[in-house]
CSV table of C-alpha atoms in Angstrom, one decimal:
chain,number,residue,atom,x,y,z
A,61,MET,CA,-41.1,20.7,-34.7
A,62,GLU,CA,-39.5,17.3,-34.9
A,63,ASP,CA,-36.9,18.7,-37.2
A,64,ARG,CA,-36.1,21.5,-34.9
A,65,VAL,CA,-35.7,19.2,-32.0
A,66,LYS,CA,-33.3,16.9,-34.1
A,67,SER,CA,-31.3,20.0,-35.1
A,68,ILE,CA,-30.8,21.0,-31.4
A,69,LEU,CA,-29.8,17.4,-30.5
A,70,LYS,CA,-27.3,17.4,-33.3
A,71,GLU,CA,-25.7,20.6,-32.0
A,72,ILE,CA,-25.4,19.2,-28.6
A,73,GLN,CA,-24.0,15.7,-29.7
A,74,PRO,CA,-22.9,15.9,-33.3
A,75,GLU,CA,-21.5,12.4,-33.3
A,76,PHE,CA,-24.8,10.7,-32.9
A,77,ASP,CA,-27.6,9.9,-35.3
A,78,PHE,CA,-30.9,11.1,-33.5
A,79,ALA,CA,-33.0,9.7,-36.3
A,80,VAL,CA,-32.6,6.2,-34.9
A,81,HIS,CA,-35.3,4.8,-32.7
A,82,VAL,CA,-33.4,4.0,-29.4
A,83,ASN,CA,-33.5,5.4,-26.0
A,84,PHE,CA,-31.2,8.3,-26.0
A,85,ILE,CA,-30.3,8.1,-22.4
A,86,GLU,CA,-29.8,4.3,-22.1
A,87,GLU,CA,-27.7,4.4,-25.2
A,88,GLY,CA,-25.5,7.1,-23.7
A,89,MET,CA,-26.3,9.6,-26.5
A,90,LEU,CA,-27.3,12.2,-23.8
A,91,ASP,CA,-26.2,12.5,-20.3
A,92,SER,CA,-27.3,14.6,-17.2
A,93,PHE,CA,-25.3,17.4,-18.4
A,94,ASP,CA,-26.7,17.4,-22.0
A,95,MET,CA,-30.1,17.2,-20.6
A,96,ILE,CA,-29.7,20.6,-18.9
A,97,ASN,CA,-28.3,22.1,-22.0
A,98,LEU,CA,-31.2,20.6,-23.9
A,99,VAL,CA,-33.7,22.3,-21.5
A,100,THR,CA,-32.0,25.7,-22.1
A,101,SER,CA,-31.9,25.3,-25.9
A,102,LEU,CA,-35.6,24.1,-26.1
A,103,ASP,CA,-36.7,27.1,-23.8
A,104,GLU,CA,-35.0,29.4,-26.2
A,105,GLU,CA,-36.0,27.8,-29.4
A,106,PHE,CA,-39.7,27.4,-28.6
A,107,GLU,CA,-40.1,30.3,-26.1
A,108,ILE,CA,-41.2,28.0,-23.3
A,109,SER,CA,-40.1,27.2,-19.8
A,110,ILE,CA,-39.9,23.5,-19.1
A,111,ASP,CA,-41.3,22.7,-15.7
A,112,GLY,CA,-38.6,21.6,-13.1
A,113,MET,CA,-40.5,18.4,-12.3
A,114,ASP,CA,-40.3,17.5,-16.0
A,115,ILE,CA,-36.5,17.4,-16.1
A,116,LEU,CA,-36.4,13.7,-16.0
A,117,PRO,CA,-34.5,11.2,-18.3
A,118,GLU,CA,-37.8,9.7,-19.7
A,119,ASN,CA,-38.9,13.0,-21.1
A,120,PHE,CA,-35.6,13.2,-23.1
A,121,SER,CA,-35.3,9.6,-24.2
A,122,SER,CA,-36.5,10.0,-27.8
A,123,VAL,CA,-37.5,12.7,-30.2
A,124,GLU,CA,-41.2,11.8,-29.8
A,125,ALA,CA,-40.8,12.2,-25.9
A,126,ILE,CA,-39.1,15.6,-26.3
A,127,VAL,CA,-41.7,16.8,-28.9
A,128,LYS,CA,-44.4,15.7,-26.4
A,129,LEU,CA,-42.7,17.6,-23.6
A,130,VAL,CA,-42.5,20.8,-25.6
A,131,GLN,CA,-46.1,20.5,-26.7
A,132,LYS,CA,-47.2,20.0,-23.1
A,133,THR,CA,-45.2,23.0,-21.9
A,134,LYS,CA,-46.5,25.4,-24.6
B,209,MET,CA,-29.7,24.7,5.8
B,210,LYS,CA,-31.9,21.6,5.6
B,211,ILE,CA,-30.7,18.0,4.9
B,212,VAL,CA,-32.1,16.5,1.7
B,213,LYS,CA,-34.0,13.2,2.2
B,214,SER,CA,-35.3,12.4,-1.1
B,215,PHE,CA,-34.8,12.9,-4.9
B,216,GLU,CA,-38.1,14.6,-5.1
B,217,GLU,CA,-36.9,17.4,-2.8
B,218,ILE,CA,-34.2,18.1,-5.4
B,219,MET,CA,-36.7,18.2,-8.2
B,220,LEU,CA,-39.0,20.6,-6.1
B,221,GLY,CA,-36.1,22.9,-5.5
B,222,ILE,CA,-35.3,23.1,-9.2
B,223,LYS,CA,-39.1,23.5,-9.9
B,224,SER,CA,-39.4,26.5,-7.5
B,225,VAL,CA,-36.7,28.3,-9.6
B,226,ARG,CA,-38.1,27.3,-13.0
B,227,ASP,CA,-41.6,28.5,-12.0
B,228,PHE,CA,-40.3,32.0,-12.3
B,229,LYS,CA,-40.1,31.2,-16.1
B,230,GLU,CA,-36.8,33.0,-16.4
B,231,LYS,CA,-33.4,31.7,-17.4
B,232,TYR,CA,-31.7,28.6,-16.0
B,233,TYR,CA,-28.3,29.2,-14.6
B,234,THR,CA,-26.9,26.0,-12.9
B,235,ASN,CA,-23.9,23.8,-12.2
B,236,PHE,CA,-26.2,21.0,-10.9
B,237,PHE,CA,-26.6,18.2,-13.3
B,238,PRO,CA,-28.4,15.6,-11.1
B,239,ASN,CA,-27.7,11.8,-11.8
B,240,LYS,CA,-30.4,10.0,-9.8
B,241,ASP,CA,-28.2,7.2,-8.7
B,242,GLN,CA,-25.4,9.4,-7.5
B,243,ILE,CA,-27.8,11.7,-5.8
B,244,GLU,CA,-29.5,8.8,-3.9
B,245,LEU,CA,-26.1,7.7,-2.8
B,246,TRP,CA,-25.3,11.1,-1.3
B,247,ILE,CA,-28.8,11.2,0.3
B,248,GLU,CA,-28.2,7.8,1.9
B,249,LYS,CA,-24.9,9.1,3.3
B,250,ALA,CA,-26.8,12.1,4.7
B,251,SER,CA,-24.3,14.4,3.0
B,252,LEU,CA,-26.7,16.5,0.9
B,253,TYR,CA,-28.2,19.8,2.1
B,254,LYS,CA,-30.5,22.4,0.6
B,255,ILE,CA,-30.8,26.2,1.1
B,256,ASP,CA,-34.0,27.3,-0.6
B,257,LYS,CA,-34.9,30.4,1.3
B,258,PHE,CA,-33.7,33.1,-1.2
B,259,ASN,CA,-35.7,34.5,-4.0
B,260,GLY,CA,-35.0,32.7,-7.4
B,261,VAL,CA,-32.1,30.6,-6.3
B,262,VAL,CA,-31.7,27.3,-4.6
B,263,PHE,CA,-28.4,26.0,-3.4
B,264,PHE,CA,-27.4,22.3,-2.8
B,265,ILE,CA,-24.5,21.6,-0.6
B,266,ARG,CA,-22.6,18.3,-0.6
B,267,LYS,CA,-20.7,17.8,2.5
B,268,ASN,CA,-17.3,16.1,2.0
B,269,GLU,CA,-14.9,15.0,4.6
B,270,SER,CA,-12.8,18.3,4.6
B,271,PHE,CA,-14.8,20.7,2.2
B,272,ASN,CA,-18.2,21.4,0.9
B,273,SER,CA,-19.3,21.4,-2.8
B,274,LEU,CA,-21.7,24.0,-3.7
B,275,TYR,CA,-24.3,23.7,-6.5
B,276,PHE,CA,-26.8,26.2,-7.6
B,277,VAL,CA,-30.0,26.7,-9.6
B,278,ALA,CA,-30.8,30.2,-10.3
B,279,LYS,CA,-33.3,32.2,-12.5
B,280,SER,CA,-30.8,35.1,-13.1
B,281,GLU,CA,-27.2,36.2,-12.4
B,282,GLU,CA,-28.7,38.7,-10.1
B,283,SER,CA,-30.6,36.4,-8.0
B,284,LEU,CA,-27.4,34.1,-7.9
B,285,SER,CA,-25.4,37.0,-6.7
B,286,ASN,CA,-27.9,38.1,-4.1
B,287,GLY,CA,-28.2,34.4,-3.1
B,288,ILE,CA,-24.6,34.0,-2.6
B,289,SER,CA,-24.1,37.2,-0.6
B,290,LEU,CA,-27.0,35.9,1.8
B,291,ALA,CA,-25.7,32.3,1.9
B,292,ALA,CA,-22.2,33.4,2.9
B,293,ASN,CA,-22.9,32.6,6.6
B,294,PHE,CA,-23.6,28.9,5.7
B,295,LEU,CA,-20.3,28.8,3.8
B,296,GLU,CA,-17.9,30.0,6.5
B,297,GLU,CA,-17.5,26.9,8.6
B,298,THR,CA,-15.4,25.0,6.0
B,299,CYS,CA,-13.7,25.3,2.6
B,300,THR,CA,-16.1,25.5,-0.2
B,301,VAL,CA,-15.6,24.4,-3.8
B,302,ILE,CA,-17.6,25.1,-6.9
B,303,ASP,CA,-17.4,23.7,-10.3
B,304,LEU,CA,-18.6,26.0,-13.2
B,305,ILE,CA,-19.2,23.9,-16.3
B,306,GLY,CA,-19.8,25.2,-19.9
B,307,LYS,CA,-18.1,27.0,-22.7
B,308,ALA,CA,-15.4,29.5,-21.6
B,309,THR,CA,-17.4,32.5,-22.9
B,310,GLU,CA,-20.5,31.5,-20.9
B,311,LEU,CA,-18.5,31.0,-17.7
B,312,SER,CA,-16.8,34.3,-17.4
B,313,ARG,CA,-19.7,36.2,-16.0
B,314,LEU,CA,-20.6,33.4,-13.5
B,315,ASN,CA,-16.9,33.3,-12.5
B,316,ASP,CA,-17.0,37.1,-11.8
B,317,ILE,CA,-20.1,36.6,-9.5
B,318,PHE,CA,-18.2,34.1,-7.3
B,319,LYS,CA,-15.1,36.0,-7.3
B,320,ASN,CA,-16.9,38.9,-5.8
B,321,TYR,CA,-17.6,36.7,-2.8
B,322,LYS,CA,-14.0,35.6,-2.2
B,323,PHE,CA,-13.9,32.6,-4.3
B,324,VAL,CA,-10.5,32.2,-6.2
B,325,GLU,CA,-9.7,29.9,-9.1
B,326,TYR,CA,-8.3,26.7,-7.9
B,327,THR,CA,-7.8,24.8,-11.2
B,328,SER,CA,-9.5,24.3,-14.5
B,329,LEU,CA,-10.2,21.3,-16.6
B,330,THR,CA,-11.1,20.7,-20.3
B,331,ARG,CA,-13.2,17.8,-21.6
B,332,MET,CA,-11.3,15.7,-24.2
B,333,SER,CA,-13.1,13.1,-26.5
B,334,ARG,CA,-12.5,10.9,-29.5
B,335,VAL,CA,-14.8,9.2,-31.9
B,336,ILE,CA,-14.0,5.5,-32.3
B,337,ASN,CA,-13.5,4.3,-35.9
B,338,GLU,CA,-15.2,1.0,-36.7
B,339,ASP,CA,-12.0,-0.4,-38.2
B,340,GLU,CA,-9.9,0.2,-35.1
B,341,ASP,CA,-8.5,-2.9,-33.6
B,342,PHE,CA,-7.6,-3.2,-30.0
B,343,LYS,CA,-5.7,-6.1,-28.5
B,344,ASN,CA,-6.8,-7.7,-25.4
B,345,ASP,CA,-3.7,-7.4,-23.1
B,346,ILE,CA,-4.0,-10.4,-20.7
B,347,SER,CA,-1.5,-8.9,-18.1
B,348,ILE,CA,-4.2,-6.4,-17.2
B,349,ASP,CA,-6.9,-8.0,-14.9
B,350,PHE,CA,-10.4,-6.9,-13.9
B,351,ALA,CA,-10.5,-5.7,-10.3
B,352,ASN,CA,-12.3,-8.0,-7.9
B,353,THR,CA,-14.4,-7.2,-4.8
B,354,ASN,CA,-11.3,-7.7,-2.5
B,355,ASP,CA,-9.7,-4.8,-4.3
B,356,VAL,CA,-12.1,-2.1,-3.1
B,357,GLN,CA,-10.0,-1.0,0.0
B,358,GLU,CA,-6.8,-0.9,-1.9
B,359,ILE,CA,-8.2,1.1,-4.8
B,360,LYS,CA,-9.9,3.5,-2.4
B,361,ILE,CA,-6.5,4.2,-0.6
B,362,LEU,CA,-4.8,4.8,-4.0
B,363,LEU,CA,-7.6,7.3,-5.0
B,364,ASP,CA,-7.4,8.9,-1.6
B,365,THR,CA,-3.7,9.2,-1.7
B,366,TYR,CA,-2.9,10.2,-5.3
B,367,PHE,CA,-5.9,12.2,-6.4
B,368,ASP,CA,-7.1,15.6,-5.5
B,369,PRO,CA,-10.5,15.5,-3.8
B,370,LEU,CA,-11.2,19.2,-4.7
B,371,SER,CA,-10.9,18.6,-8.4
B,372,GLU,CA,-11.3,14.9,-9.1
B,373,GLN,CA,-14.4,13.9,-7.1
B,374,ILE,CA,-13.1,10.9,-5.2
B,375,PRO,CA,-15.7,8.1,-5.2
B,376,PHE,CA,-17.2,6.3,-2.2
B,377,LYS,CA,-16.4,2.6,-1.7
B,378,GLU,CA,-19.8,1.8,-2.7
B,379,GLU,CA,-19.2,3.4,-6.3
B,380,ILE,CA,-15.9,1.5,-6.6
B,381,LEU,CA,-17.8,-1.8,-5.8
B,382,ASN,CA,-20.3,-0.9,-8.4
B,383,TRP,CA,-17.8,-0.4,-11.0
B,384,ILE,CA,-16.0,-3.7,-10.0
B,385,LYS,CA,-19.4,-5.5,-10.4
B,386,LYS,CA,-19.8,-4.2,-13.9
B,387,ASN,CA,-16.1,-5.2,-14.9
B,388,HIS,CA,-15.4,-1.4,-15.2
B,389,ILE,CA,-12.2,-1.3,-13.2
B,390,VAL,CA,-9.0,-2.9,-14.7
B,391,VAL,CA,-5.8,-3.2,-12.8
B,392,LYS,CA,-2.2,-4.1,-13.2
B,393,ARG,CA,-0.7,-6.1,-10.3
B,394,GLU,CA,2.8,-6.7,-9.1
B,395,ASP,CA,3.6,-8.9,-6.1
B,396,ASP,CA,-0.1,-9.0,-5.1
B,397,HIS,CA,-0.4,-5.2,-5.1
B,398,ILE,CA,-2.3,-2.9,-7.4
B,399,VAL,CA,0.3,-0.6,-9.2
B,400,GLY,CA,-2.1,0.8,-11.7
B,401,PHE,CA,-5.7,1.0,-12.7
B,402,VAL,CA,-8.2,2.5,-15.1
B,403,ILE,CA,-11.9,3.1,-14.0
B,404,PHE,CA,-14.5,3.8,-16.6
B,405,ASP,CA,-18.3,3.9,-17.3
B,406,LEU,CA,-19.8,2.4,-20.4
B,407,ILE,CA,-23.2,3.6,-21.2
B,408,GLY,CA,-24.6,2.6,-24.7
B,409,MET,CA,-22.4,4.3,-27.2
B,410,THR,CA,-20.6,6.6,-24.8
B,411,SER,CA,-17.7,5.6,-22.5
B,412,TYR,CA,-16.4,7.9,-19.8
B,413,LEU,CA,-12.8,7.4,-18.6
B,414,ARG,CA,-13.0,8.3,-14.9
B,415,TYR,CA,-9.5,7.6,-13.5
B,416,TRP,CA,-6.3,6.5,-14.9
B,417,PHE,CA,-3.4,5.8,-12.6
B,418,VAL,CA,0.0,4.2,-12.4
B,419,HIS,CA,1.9,4.2,-9.1
B,420,PRO,CA,4.8,6.6,-9.1
B,421,GLU,CA,7.3,3.8,-8.6
B,422,TYR,CA,6.2,1.9,-11.6
B,423,ARG,CA,6.0,4.7,-14.2
B,424,ASP,CA,8.0,4.5,-17.5
B,425,LYS,CA,7.3,0.7,-17.6
B,426,LYS,CA,4.5,1.0,-20.2
B,427,ILE,CA,1.9,0.1,-17.6
B,428,GLY,CA,-0.1,3.2,-18.3
B,429,SER,CA,-0.3,2.4,-22.0
B,430,ALA,CA,-1.2,-1.2,-21.4
B,431,LEU,CA,-4.1,-0.1,-19.0
B,432,LEU,CA,-5.3,2.4,-21.6
B,433,ASN,CA,-5.2,-0.1,-24.4
B,434,LYS,CA,-7.1,-2.5,-22.2
B,435,TYR,CA,-9.7,0.2,-21.8
B,436,PHE,CA,-9.9,0.9,-25.5
B,437,PHE,CA,-10.4,-2.9,-26.0
B,438,LEU,CA,-13.2,-3.1,-23.5
B,439,SER,CA,-15.0,0.1,-24.8
B,440,SER,CA,-14.4,-0.6,-28.5
B,441,GLY,CA,-18.1,-1.3,-28.9
B,442,CYS,CA,-19.0,2.3,-28.2
B,443,LYS,CA,-18.8,5.4,-30.4
B,444,LYS,CA,-17.4,8.0,-28.3
B,445,GLN,CA,-14.9,8.1,-25.4
B,446,MET,CA,-14.5,11.1,-23.2
B,447,PHE,CA,-13.0,12.4,-20.0
B,448,TRP,CA,-11.9,15.5,-18.1
B,449,VAL,CA,-8.3,16.5,-17.9
B,450,ILE,CA,-6.6,19.2,-15.7
B,451,ASN,CA,-5.4,21.9,-18.0
B,452,ASP,CA,-2.0,22.3,-16.5
B,453,ASN,CA,-1.3,18.6,-16.8
B,454,GLU,CA,0.5,19.1,-20.1
B,455,ASN,CA,2.1,15.6,-20.1
B,456,ALA,CA,-1.3,13.9,-19.8
B,457,ILE,CA,-2.8,16.0,-22.5
B,458,LYS,CA,0.1,15.2,-24.8
B,459,ARG,CA,-0.4,11.5,-24.1
B,460,TYR,CA,-4.2,11.7,-24.7
B,461,LYS,CA,-3.6,13.6,-27.9
B,462,HIS,CA,-1.2,10.8,-29.0
B,463,TYR,CA,-4.1,8.4,-28.6
B,464,GLY,CA,-6.4,10.5,-30.8
B,465,PHE,CA,-8.3,12.5,-28.2
B,466,GLU,CA,-9.2,16.1,-29.0
B,467,MET,CA,-9.8,19.1,-26.6
B,468,GLU,CA,-13.4,20.1,-26.7
B,469,SER,CA,-14.6,23.8,-25.9
B,470,LEU,CA,-16.2,22.6,-22.8
B,471,ASN,CA,-14.5,23.8,-19.5
B,472,ASP,CA,-14.9,23.0,-15.8
B,473,ILE,CA,-13.5,26.0,-13.8
B,474,ILE,CA,-13.1,25.1,-10.1
B,475,LEU,CA,-13.4,27.8,-7.6
B,476,LYS,CA,-12.4,27.5,-4.0
B,477,LYS,CA,-13.3,29.7,-1.0
B,478,ASP,CA,-11.3,28.9,2.2
B,479,ARG,CA,-13.0,28.8,5.6
B,480,ASN,CA,-13.0,32.1,7.3
């Protein structure tokens, strides 16, 4: 699942290395527009529907946080 | 139409649409700090009485900005027809952001309800090479807190509120406190400025301005070079440019910016 998440992130922001362990939001690698795109892509890729209350920066701040969000939603 | 009093109300509105577990059509990308300022200014409203769609309306001085979150194109279309009464009092503007291919159907929905295309923008960006070396032009100053009013007047006078989202004084002050506004002064007046955001590895160029009487004096390039110098630690710089501003696009390309495939179509519906 981690690799699929990284692949989606790379599609959204090809310039950044999402393998690094930093906060993607604080480091400016993802903004609010990217977050919404990410929700749509994760919904499609994992056939889920991320809860509206979970669309918060902290749930998109790292690959681990995104994987956790997908697992929670499944 | 209800006034929004907390960020949580926004989240609950989005949740009510997401709970249908269908698609996610939206032009609303809430940034908490900005939303809280709109709430503080009592300028944000919500219409959540229609099935599968929630509208958020930001009341500006002379027009309303309309945002939506919808589960389907059908619910968006139905919602717009039912919300029409709320949109008749004043001019309404809507930004549709995405790739051109994705936007055409949404564009058609709004055109069915008397929205017309006002203008369109494209995102431009450049990736900074590590070996780029920018000079610190000392003729360009940082703005200070006494400059807020003058910058606000210039923004109100020379920028288009419908397409360029004129900031509040509070936002200008925040940029000044972060040293994110640089200015060129002549005879104690500001004749040009650049306003930018710097978030980690990304920098957003928000406004680049030179007073018409001071153009062709290389002030614009001095301001932009100062911006490049100040944001040289980041990896990517980006901004939105109006598509018919060919001169600006040419200048940006000269500095290495490229057009992305991301568009912002601005639609407008005049008051009835």
